[in-house]
PDB file of C-alpha atoms in Angstrom:
ATOM      1  CA  MET A   1     -53.729  27.716  66.345  1.00 69.00           C
ATOM      2  CA  LEU A   2     -50.817  26.526  63.919  1.00 72.00           C
ATOM      3  CA  ALA A   3     -49.213  25.772  66.572  1.00 76.00           C
ATOM      4  CA  ASN A   4     -51.646  23.594  68.157  1.00 75.00           C
ATOM      5  CA  ALA A   5     -51.425  21.416  63.986  1.00 76.00           C
ATOM      6  CA  PHE A   6     -47.589  21.404  63.909  1.00 75.00           C
ATOM      7  CA  HIS A   7     -47.526  19.458  67.656  1.00 77.00           C
ATOM      8  CA  ARG A   8     -50.274  17.336  65.981  1.00 77.00           C
ATOM      9  CA  LYS A   9     -48.825  16.906  62.848  1.00 76.00           C
ATOM     10  CA  LEU A  10     -45.368  16.448  64.270  1.00 75.00           C
ATOM     11  CA  GLU A  11     -46.574  13.730  66.498  1.00 77.00           C
ATOM     12  CA  ASP A  12     -48.170  11.725  63.517  1.00 72.00           C
ATOM     13  CA  ARG A  13     -45.221  10.062  62.013  1.00 63.00           C
ATOM     14  CA  LYS A  14     -46.462   9.571  58.479  1.00 62.00           C
ATOM     15  CA  TRP A  15     -46.228  12.988  58.584  1.00 63.00           C
ATOM     16  CA  HIS A  16     -44.236  14.671  55.972  1.00 57.00           C
ATOM     17  CA  SER A  17     -41.654  17.057  57.955  1.00 55.00           C
ATOM     18  CA  MET A  18     -40.692  20.084  56.842  1.00 55.00           C
ATOM     19  CA  ALA A  19     -36.798  20.237  57.022  1.00 56.00           C
ATOM     20  CA  SER A  20     -36.391  19.928  53.692  1.00 54.00           C
ATOM     21  CA  LEU A  21     -38.017  23.215  53.323  1.00 54.00           C
ATOM     22  CA  ASN A  22     -35.133  25.718  52.508  1.00 56.00           C
ATOM     23  CA  CYS A  23     -35.692  29.740  52.481  1.00 58.00           C
ATOM     24  CA  ILE A  24     -32.478  30.445  49.017  1.00 60.00           C
ATOM     25  CA  ARG A  25     -34.786  31.218  45.890  1.00 59.00           C
ATOM     26  CA  LYS A  26     -33.078  29.148  43.559  1.00 62.00           C
ATOM     27  CA  SER A  27     -33.929  25.654  45.229  1.00 60.00           C
ATOM     28  CA  THR A  28     -37.312  27.044  46.744  1.00 58.00           C
ATOM     29  CA  LYS A  29     -39.787  23.847  45.772  1.00 63.00           C
ATOM     30  CA  PRO A  30     -43.565  23.843  46.844  1.00 63.00           C
ATOM     31  CA  TRP A  31     -44.093  22.536  50.303  1.00 65.00           C
ATOM     32  CA  ASN A  32     -47.086  19.143  50.085  1.00 70.00           C
ATOM     33  CA  GLY A  33     -48.042  19.407  53.541  1.00 73.00           C
ATOM     34  CA  GLY A  34     -50.682  22.221  52.935  1.00 74.00           C
ATOM     35  CA  ARG A  35     -53.642  20.295  52.870  1.00 77.00           C
ATOM     36  CA  SER A  36     -52.895  18.295  54.900  1.00 78.00           C
ATOM     37  CA  MET A  37     -52.038  21.008  57.625  1.00 78.00           C
ATOM     38  CA  LEU A  38     -55.173  22.688  56.786  1.00 78.00           C
ATOM     39  CA  ASP A  39     -57.163  19.067  57.221  1.00 81.00           C
ATOM     40  CA  THR A  40     -56.095  19.067  61.021  1.00 79.00           C
ATOM     41  CA  ILE A  41     -56.579  22.521  61.866  1.00 78.00           C
ATOM     42  CA  LYS A  42     -60.311  21.485  60.489  1.00 78.00           C
ATOM     43  CA  LYS A  43     -60.602  18.957  62.523  1.00 79.00           C
ATOM     44  CA  GLY A  44     -59.034  20.513  65.646  1.00 72.00           C
ATOM     45  CA  HIS A  45     -62.047  22.372  67.622  1.00 73.00           C
ATOM     46  CA  ILE A  46     -60.145  24.785  67.990  1.00 72.00           C
ATOM     47  CA  THR A  47     -61.616  28.113  69.910  1.00 70.00           C
ATOM     48  CA  GLY A  48     -60.816  31.577  68.785  1.00 66.00           C
ATOM     49  CA  LEU A  49     -61.707  35.213  69.722  1.00 65.00           C
ATOM     50  CA  THR A  50     -64.099  34.188  67.183  1.00 62.00           C
ATOM     51  CA  GLY A  51     -65.500  30.866  68.900  1.00 69.00           C
ATOM     52  CA  VAL A  52     -64.942  27.112  68.055  1.00 72.00           C
ATOM     53  CA  MET A  53     -62.828  27.809  64.543  1.00 76.00           C
ATOM     54  CA  GLU A  54     -66.077  26.525  61.838  1.00 76.00           C
ATOM     55  CA  PHE A  55     -65.317  26.492  57.963  1.00 77.00           C
ATOM     56  CA  ARG A  56     -67.383  26.282  54.573  1.00 78.00           C
ATOM     57  CA  GLU A  57     -66.270  23.726  52.193  1.00 79.00           C
ATOM     58  CA  ASP A  58     -64.482  25.961  50.509  1.00 78.00           C
ATOM     59  CA  SER A  59     -62.212  25.940  53.827  1.00 73.00           C
ATOM     60  CA  SER A  60     -62.992  29.607  54.197  1.00 73.00           C
ATOM     61  CA  ASN A  61     -63.951  30.513  57.731  1.00 73.00           C
ATOM     62  CA  PRO A  62     -67.597  32.218  57.640  1.00 71.00           C
ATOM     63  CA  TYR A  63     -67.547  34.882  60.899  1.00 68.00           C
ATOM     64  CA  VAL A  64     -64.062  36.315  60.202  1.00 67.00           C
ATOM     65  CA  GLN A  65     -63.230  39.230  57.654  1.00 62.00           C
ATOM     66  CA  PHE A  66     -60.557  41.572  57.267  1.00 59.00           C
ATOM     67  CA  GLU A  67     -58.966  44.415  55.581  1.00 59.00           C
ATOM     68  CA  ILE A  68     -56.146  43.810  53.596  1.00 59.00           C
ATOM     69  CA  LEU A  69     -53.293  47.239  53.577  1.00 61.00           C
ATOM     70  CA  GLY A  70     -50.607  47.555  51.157  1.00 62.00           C
ATOM     71  CA  THR A  71     -47.742  49.864  52.074  1.00 63.00           C
ATOM     72  CA  THR A  72     -45.567  51.557  49.501  1.00 62.00           C
ATOM     73  CA  TYR A  73     -42.364  53.841  50.262  1.00 60.00           C
ATOM     74  CA  SER A  74     -40.848  56.530  47.777  1.00 60.00           C
ATOM     75  CA  GLU A  75     -38.154  59.312  48.758  1.00 62.00           C
ATOM     76  CA  THR A  76     -40.758  61.302  47.255  1.00 60.00           C
ATOM     77  CA  PHE A  77     -43.625  61.076  48.862  1.00 58.00           C
ATOM     78  CA  GLY A  78     -41.857  59.105  52.180  1.00 59.00           C
ATOM     79  CA  LYS A  79     -44.218  55.815  53.669  1.00 61.00           C
ATOM     80  CA  ASP A  80     -47.997  55.599  52.493  1.00 61.00           C
ATOM     81  CA  MET A  81     -50.612  53.063  53.062  1.00 57.00           C
ATOM     82  CA  ARG A  82     -53.940  52.251  50.826  1.00 58.00           C
ATOM     83  CA  LYS A  83     -56.719  50.044  51.626  1.00 55.00           C
ATOM     84  CA  VAL A  84     -56.186  46.898  49.073  1.00 53.00           C
ATOM     85  CA  SER A  85     -59.065  45.145  49.563  1.00 50.00           C
ATOM     86  CA  GLY A  86     -62.247  44.308  51.904  1.00 50.00           C
ATOM     87  CA  PRO A  87     -63.953  45.795  54.994  1.00 50.00           C
ATOM     88  CA  PHE A  88     -63.009  44.587  58.281  1.00 48.00           C
ATOM     89  CA  VAL A  89     -66.039  42.356  60.082  1.00 49.00           C
ATOM     90  CA  LEU A  90     -66.721  42.015  63.419  1.00 47.00           C
ATOM     91  CA  PRO A  91     -66.762  38.566  64.129  1.00 49.00           C
ATOM     92  CA  TRP A  92     -70.002  36.794  64.734  1.00 50.00           C
ATOM     93  CA  GLN A  93     -70.692  34.255  67.321  1.00 53.00           C
ATOM     94  CA  ARG A  94     -73.469  31.790  67.126  1.00 55.00           C
ATOM     95  CA  SER A  95     -75.398  31.055  69.513  1.00 55.00           C
ATOM     96  CA  ALA A  96     -79.019  28.764  69.672  1.00 58.00           C
ATOM     97  CA  ASN A  97     -80.173  29.405  66.519  1.00 58.00           C
ATOM     98  CA  THR A  98     -79.170  33.595  66.873  1.00 55.00           C
ATOM     99  CA  LEU A  99     -75.866  35.644  65.660  1.00 50.00           C
ATOM    100  CA  LYS A 100     -74.300  37.790  68.003  1.00 48.00           C
ATOM    101  CA  PRO A 101     -71.173  39.948  67.670  1.00 46.00           C
ATOM    102  CA  MET A 102     -68.197  38.962  70.090  1.00 47.00           C
ATOM    103  CA  GLY A 103     -65.453  41.435  71.489  1.00 45.00           C
ATOM    104  CA  ALA A 104     -64.775  44.636  69.960  1.00 44.00           C
ATOM    105  CA  GLY A 105     -63.735  45.510  65.960  1.00 47.00           C
ATOM    106  CA  ILE A 106     -62.059  48.400  64.918  1.00 48.00           C
ATOM    107  CA  SER A 107     -60.972  49.463  61.344  1.00 52.00           C
ATOM    108  CA  PRO A 108     -56.890  48.743  61.058  1.00 53.00           C
ATOM    109  CA  TYR A 109     -57.054  50.706  57.991  1.00 52.00           C
ATOM    110  CA  GLU A 110     -58.334  53.966  59.670  1.00 58.00           C
ATOM    111  CA  GLU A 111     -56.885  52.936  63.172  1.00 56.00           C
ATOM    112  CA  LEU A 112     -52.897  52.805  61.385  1.00 58.00           C
ATOM    113  CA  ARG A 113     -54.375  56.256  59.285  1.00 62.00           C
ATOM    114  CA  SER A 114     -55.199  58.421  62.366  1.00 62.00           C
ATOM    115  CA  ARG A 115     -51.969  57.187  64.179  1.00 59.00           C
ATOM    116  CA  ARG A 116     -49.919  58.035  60.906  1.00 58.00           C
ATOM    117  CA  SER A 117     -51.689  61.874  61.230  1.00 56.00           C
ATOM    118  CA  GLU A 118     -50.779  61.882  64.497  1.00 54.00           C
ATOM    119  CA  CYS A 119     -47.110  61.365  63.910  1.00 52.00           C
ATOM    120  CA  ASP A 120     -47.237  63.971  60.914  1.00 50.00           C
TER     121      ASP A 120
END
């Protein structure tokens, strides 16, 4: 999705280049191409795991939600993982007037937690 959008934007001669981006903190400035990039993604009719990407007016995809995981490390307790927010929701695809699940869904938090317990 991003590669497709970058390719389209680089073909557009009016687009602001990313050449001025720098990873050094002292000189880091916000990149002004984000809104234009999002508009390109919205217009792209890109098909992914959830079908053709659709967006609400607030730019969110109505069919996908993910868990956000956070990790911490301390010498006393080692590496720890916790769920920061949200449930993982199985993606749905619109088919005529009904919604049907696409693919398979797992909870990444539960999956990682079970793998961690196997290693302990």
